[in-house]
Tab-separated table of C-alpha atoms in Angstrom:
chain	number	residue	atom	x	y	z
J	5	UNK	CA	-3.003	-17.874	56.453
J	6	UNK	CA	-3.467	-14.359	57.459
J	7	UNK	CA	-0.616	-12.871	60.254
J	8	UNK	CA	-1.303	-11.452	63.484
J	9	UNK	CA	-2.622	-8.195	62.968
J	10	UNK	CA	-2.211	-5.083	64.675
J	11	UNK	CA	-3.333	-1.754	65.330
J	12	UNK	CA	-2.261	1.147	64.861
J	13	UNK	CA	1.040	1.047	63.384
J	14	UNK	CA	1.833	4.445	64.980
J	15	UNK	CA	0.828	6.489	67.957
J	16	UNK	CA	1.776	10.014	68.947
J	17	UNK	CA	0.650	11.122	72.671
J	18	UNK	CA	1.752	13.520	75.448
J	19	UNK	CA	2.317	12.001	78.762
J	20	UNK	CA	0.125	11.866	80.970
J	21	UNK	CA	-2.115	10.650	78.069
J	22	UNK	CA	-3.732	6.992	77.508
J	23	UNK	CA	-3.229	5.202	74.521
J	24	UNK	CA	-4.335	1.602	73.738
J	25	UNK	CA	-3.350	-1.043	71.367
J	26	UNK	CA	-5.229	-3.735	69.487
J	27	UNK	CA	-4.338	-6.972	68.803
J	28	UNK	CA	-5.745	-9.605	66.595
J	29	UNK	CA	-3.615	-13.593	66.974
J	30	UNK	CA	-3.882	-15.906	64.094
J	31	UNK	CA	-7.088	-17.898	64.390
J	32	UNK	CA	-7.027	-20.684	66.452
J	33	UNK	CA	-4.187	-19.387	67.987
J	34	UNK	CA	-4.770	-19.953	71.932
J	35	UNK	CA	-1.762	-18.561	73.844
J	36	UNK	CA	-1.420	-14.625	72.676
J	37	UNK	CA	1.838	-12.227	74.369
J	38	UNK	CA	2.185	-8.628	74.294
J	39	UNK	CA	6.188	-7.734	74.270
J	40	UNK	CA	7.710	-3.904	74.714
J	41	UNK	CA	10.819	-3.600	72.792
J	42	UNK	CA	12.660	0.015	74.059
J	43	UNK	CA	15.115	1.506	71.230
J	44	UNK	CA	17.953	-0.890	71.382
J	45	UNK	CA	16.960	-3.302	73.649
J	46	UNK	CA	15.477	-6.774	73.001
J	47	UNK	CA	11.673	-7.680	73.332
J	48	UNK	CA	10.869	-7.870	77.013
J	49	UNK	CA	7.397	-10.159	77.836
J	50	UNK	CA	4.500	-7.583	79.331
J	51	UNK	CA	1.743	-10.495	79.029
J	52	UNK	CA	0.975	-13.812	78.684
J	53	UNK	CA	-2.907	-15.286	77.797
J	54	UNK	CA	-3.733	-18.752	77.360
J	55	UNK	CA	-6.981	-18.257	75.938
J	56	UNK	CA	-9.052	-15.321	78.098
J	57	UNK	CA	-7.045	-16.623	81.273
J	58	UNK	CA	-3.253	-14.569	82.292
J	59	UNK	CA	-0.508	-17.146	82.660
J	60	UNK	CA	2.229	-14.488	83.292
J	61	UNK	CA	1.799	-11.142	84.022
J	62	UNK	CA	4.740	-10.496	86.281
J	63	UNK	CA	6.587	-8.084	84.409
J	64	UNK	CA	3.848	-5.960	83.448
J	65	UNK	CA	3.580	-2.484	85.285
J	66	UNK	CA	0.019	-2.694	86.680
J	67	UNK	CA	-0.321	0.935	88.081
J	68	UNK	CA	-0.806	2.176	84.541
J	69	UNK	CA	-0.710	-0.879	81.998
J	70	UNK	CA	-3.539	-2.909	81.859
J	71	UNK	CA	-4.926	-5.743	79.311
J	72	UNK	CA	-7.411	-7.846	78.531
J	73	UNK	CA	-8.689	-10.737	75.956
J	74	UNK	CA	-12.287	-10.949	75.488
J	75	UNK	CA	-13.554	-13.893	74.024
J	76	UNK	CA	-9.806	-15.667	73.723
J	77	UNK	CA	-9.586	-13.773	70.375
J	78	UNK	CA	-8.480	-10.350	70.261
J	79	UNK	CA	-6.524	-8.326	72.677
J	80	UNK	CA	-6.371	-4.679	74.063
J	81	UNK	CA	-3.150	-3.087	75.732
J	82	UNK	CA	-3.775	0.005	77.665
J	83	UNK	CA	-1.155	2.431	78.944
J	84	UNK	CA	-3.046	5.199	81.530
J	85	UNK	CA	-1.172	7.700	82.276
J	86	UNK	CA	1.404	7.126	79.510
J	87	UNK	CA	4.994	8.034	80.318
J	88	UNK	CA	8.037	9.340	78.660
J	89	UNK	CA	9.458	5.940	79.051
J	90	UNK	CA	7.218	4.077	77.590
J	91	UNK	CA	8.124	5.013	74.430
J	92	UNK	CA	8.812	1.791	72.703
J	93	UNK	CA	7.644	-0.773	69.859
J	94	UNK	CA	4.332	-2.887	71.244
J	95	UNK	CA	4.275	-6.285	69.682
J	96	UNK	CA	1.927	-8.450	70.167
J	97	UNK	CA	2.345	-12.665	69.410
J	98	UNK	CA	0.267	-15.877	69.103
J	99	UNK	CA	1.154	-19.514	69.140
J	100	UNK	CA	-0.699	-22.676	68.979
J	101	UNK	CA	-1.792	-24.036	72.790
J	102	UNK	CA	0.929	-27.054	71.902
J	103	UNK	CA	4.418	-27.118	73.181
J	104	UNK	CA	7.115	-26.398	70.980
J	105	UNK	CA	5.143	-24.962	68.588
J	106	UNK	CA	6.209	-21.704	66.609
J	107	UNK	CA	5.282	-18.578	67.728
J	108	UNK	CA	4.231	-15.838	64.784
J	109	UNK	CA	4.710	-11.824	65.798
J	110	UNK	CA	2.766	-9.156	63.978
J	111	UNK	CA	4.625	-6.120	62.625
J	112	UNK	CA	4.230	-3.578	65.965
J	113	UNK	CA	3.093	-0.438	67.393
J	114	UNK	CA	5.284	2.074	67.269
J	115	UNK	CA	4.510	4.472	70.607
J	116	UNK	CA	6.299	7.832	70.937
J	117	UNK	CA	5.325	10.051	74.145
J	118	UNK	CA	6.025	13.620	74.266
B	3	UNK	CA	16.097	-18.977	85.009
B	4	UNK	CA	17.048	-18.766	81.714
B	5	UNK	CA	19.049	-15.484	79.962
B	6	UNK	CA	20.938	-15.053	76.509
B	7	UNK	CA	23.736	-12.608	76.142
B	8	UNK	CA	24.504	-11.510	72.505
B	9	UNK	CA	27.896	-10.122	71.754
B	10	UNK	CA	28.368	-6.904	70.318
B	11	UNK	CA	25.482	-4.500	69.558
B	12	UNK	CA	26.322	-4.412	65.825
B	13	UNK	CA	28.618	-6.171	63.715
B	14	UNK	CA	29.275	-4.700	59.865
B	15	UNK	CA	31.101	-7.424	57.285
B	16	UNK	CA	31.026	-6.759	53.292
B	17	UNK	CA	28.599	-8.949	50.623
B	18	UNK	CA	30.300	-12.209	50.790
B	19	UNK	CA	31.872	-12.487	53.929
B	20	UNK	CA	31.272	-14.950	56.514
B	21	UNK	CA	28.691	-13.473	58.954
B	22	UNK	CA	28.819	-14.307	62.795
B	23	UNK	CA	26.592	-13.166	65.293
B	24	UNK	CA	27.410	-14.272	68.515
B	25	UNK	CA	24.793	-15.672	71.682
B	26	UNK	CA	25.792	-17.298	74.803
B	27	UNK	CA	22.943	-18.965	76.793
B	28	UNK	CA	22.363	-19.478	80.785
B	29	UNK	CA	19.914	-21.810	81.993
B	30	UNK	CA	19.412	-24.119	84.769
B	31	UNK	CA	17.368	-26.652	82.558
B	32	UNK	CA	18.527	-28.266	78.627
B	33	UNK	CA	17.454	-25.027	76.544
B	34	UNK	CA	15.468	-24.206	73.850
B	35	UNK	CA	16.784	-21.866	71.924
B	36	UNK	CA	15.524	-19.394	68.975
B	37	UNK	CA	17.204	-16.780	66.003
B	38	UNK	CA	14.826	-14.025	64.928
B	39	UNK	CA	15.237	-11.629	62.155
B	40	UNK	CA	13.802	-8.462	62.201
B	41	UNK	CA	13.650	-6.044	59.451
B	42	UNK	CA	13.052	-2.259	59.817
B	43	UNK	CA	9.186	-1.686	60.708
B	44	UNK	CA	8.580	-5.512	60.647
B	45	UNK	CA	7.834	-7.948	63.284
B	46	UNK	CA	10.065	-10.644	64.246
B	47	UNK	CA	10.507	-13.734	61.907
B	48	UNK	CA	11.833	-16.808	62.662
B	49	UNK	CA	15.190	-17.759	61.375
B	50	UNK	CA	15.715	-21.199	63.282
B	51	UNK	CA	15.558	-23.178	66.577
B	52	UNK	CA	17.361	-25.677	68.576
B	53	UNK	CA	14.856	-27.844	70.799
B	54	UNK	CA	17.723	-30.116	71.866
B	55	UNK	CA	17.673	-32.829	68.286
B	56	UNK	CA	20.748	-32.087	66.004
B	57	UNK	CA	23.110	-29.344	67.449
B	58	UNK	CA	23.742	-27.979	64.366
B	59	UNK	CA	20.443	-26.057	63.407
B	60	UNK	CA	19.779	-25.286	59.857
B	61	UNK	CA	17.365	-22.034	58.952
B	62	UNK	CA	15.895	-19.912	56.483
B	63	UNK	CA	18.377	-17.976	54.264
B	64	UNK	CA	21.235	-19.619	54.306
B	65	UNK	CA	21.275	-19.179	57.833
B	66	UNK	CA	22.694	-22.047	60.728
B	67	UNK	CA	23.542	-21.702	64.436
B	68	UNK	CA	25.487	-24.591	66.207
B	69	UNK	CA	24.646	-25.512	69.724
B	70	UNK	CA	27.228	-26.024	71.874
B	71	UNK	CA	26.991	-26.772	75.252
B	72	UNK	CA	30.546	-26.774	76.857
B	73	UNK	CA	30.533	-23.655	75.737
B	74	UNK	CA	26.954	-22.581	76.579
B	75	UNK	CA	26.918	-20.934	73.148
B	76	UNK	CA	24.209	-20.968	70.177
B	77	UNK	CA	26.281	-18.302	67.223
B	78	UNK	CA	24.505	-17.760	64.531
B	79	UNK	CA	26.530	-17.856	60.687
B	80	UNK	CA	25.974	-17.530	57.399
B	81	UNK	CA	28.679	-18.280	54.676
B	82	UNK	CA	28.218	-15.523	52.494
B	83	UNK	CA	26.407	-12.013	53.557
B	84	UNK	CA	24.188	-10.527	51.116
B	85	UNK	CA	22.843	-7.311	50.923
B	86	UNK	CA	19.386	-8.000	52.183
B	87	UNK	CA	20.855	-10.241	55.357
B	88	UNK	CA	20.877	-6.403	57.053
B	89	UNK	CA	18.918	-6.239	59.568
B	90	UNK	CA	18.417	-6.861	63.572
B	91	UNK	CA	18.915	-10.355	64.569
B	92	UNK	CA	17.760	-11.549	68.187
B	93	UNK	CA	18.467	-14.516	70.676
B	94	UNK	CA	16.193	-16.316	72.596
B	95	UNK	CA	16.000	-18.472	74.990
B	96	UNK	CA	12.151	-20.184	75.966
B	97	UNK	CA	11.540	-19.359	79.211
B	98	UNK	CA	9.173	-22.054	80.847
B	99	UNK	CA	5.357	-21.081	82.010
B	100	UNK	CA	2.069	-22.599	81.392
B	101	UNK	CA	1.775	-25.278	78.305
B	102	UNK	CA	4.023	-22.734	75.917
B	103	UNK	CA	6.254	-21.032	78.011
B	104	UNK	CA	7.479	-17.570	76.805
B	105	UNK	CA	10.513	-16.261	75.041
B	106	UNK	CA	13.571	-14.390	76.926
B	107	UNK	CA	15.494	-11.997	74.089
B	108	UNK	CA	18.606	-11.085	74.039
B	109	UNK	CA	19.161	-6.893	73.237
B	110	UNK	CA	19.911	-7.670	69.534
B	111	UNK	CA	22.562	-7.361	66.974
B	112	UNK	CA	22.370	-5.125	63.894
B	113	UNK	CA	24.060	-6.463	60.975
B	114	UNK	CA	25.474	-4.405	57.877
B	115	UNK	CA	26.348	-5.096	55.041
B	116	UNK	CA	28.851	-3.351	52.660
B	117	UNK	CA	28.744	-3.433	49.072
């Protein structure tokens, strides 16, 4: 089965600059996360969807992130204004809508702001 | 709420050693808990997971972690280190929410390996 898919790979802004992210879960996949994962540091959760609904959003920096699932399929990650800081690897996840079941990550974005 | 804590930010053994990464759990409820593999420009893969059957977890690659709970620990070892075991390895710890919960990480260990 195809992966989780994600685009781009690579993004170069200036703060102050907006920048978004694509995500695309393994079909059928219900429950989709978006993770930041700073230079040296482990994944930390931005976003949690079940389907188009947000089960967890508590860690996510709402003045300038913002995301959304359309449909219960894809997902878009926004950053507006982007920040020096949020420099980091964007990875985006899907599971199955059944406990215990195994969550599959795609390969990233890698942001750099200047 | 549940945390993992993962012992030194990079360990470096030769091909053939014994490789041991280390991860010590907190958590106020029986854990669930996860080894991830990352290799450079890749997304996280799955190396095993403990969801409280057998406390010693066997993975992919030759890889196993032992669960043990007096001493809130879940290490990850391998036998024998090969060249291509180098890479970033991660903890986790599910962290309960909705029907699927989410996963807690740990900051990561990078592994070398020496020729």
């Amino acid at each position: 089965e195809a992966g989780v898919a994600q685009s781009p790979r690579y993004k170069i802004i200036e703060k102050r600059q907006s920048v978004a992210f694509w995500c695309n879960p393994i079909s059928g996949h219900a429950t989709l996360y978006w993770y930041q994962q700073i230079l040296g540091q482990g994944p930390k959760l931005l976003i949690q969807f079940q389907n188009n609904g947000v089960v967890d959003d508590s860690q996510l920096p709402k003045d300038r992130f913002s995301a959304e699932r359309l449909k219960g399929v894809d997902s878009t990650l926004k950053i507006q204004p982007a920040k020096l800081e949020d420099s980091a690897v964007y990875l985006c996840a899907s599971s199955l809508d059944l406990p215990g079941t195994q969550w599959f990550f795609g390969p990233g974005t890698r942001l750099t702001v200047l | 709420a549940q945390s993992v804590t993962q012992l030194g930010s990079h360990v470096s053994v030769s091909e053939g050693a014994l490789v041991l990464l280390r991860c010590n759990y907190s958590s106020s409820v029986p854990p669930y808990l996860f080894w991830y593999v990352q290799y450079p420009n890749q997304g996280l893969q799955l190396l095993l997971k403990y969801t409280s059957a057998a406390t010693l977890v066997k993975g992919i690659n030759g890889f196993e972690a032992e669960f043990k709970k007096s001493e809130t620990s879940f290490h990850l070892t391998k036998p024998s280190a090969h060249m291509s075991d180098a890479a970033e390895y991660f903890c986790a710890v599910l962290n309960y929410g909705g029907s699927q919960g989410n996963l807690i990480f740990g900051k990561g260990t990078k592994l070398s390996v020496k020729p």
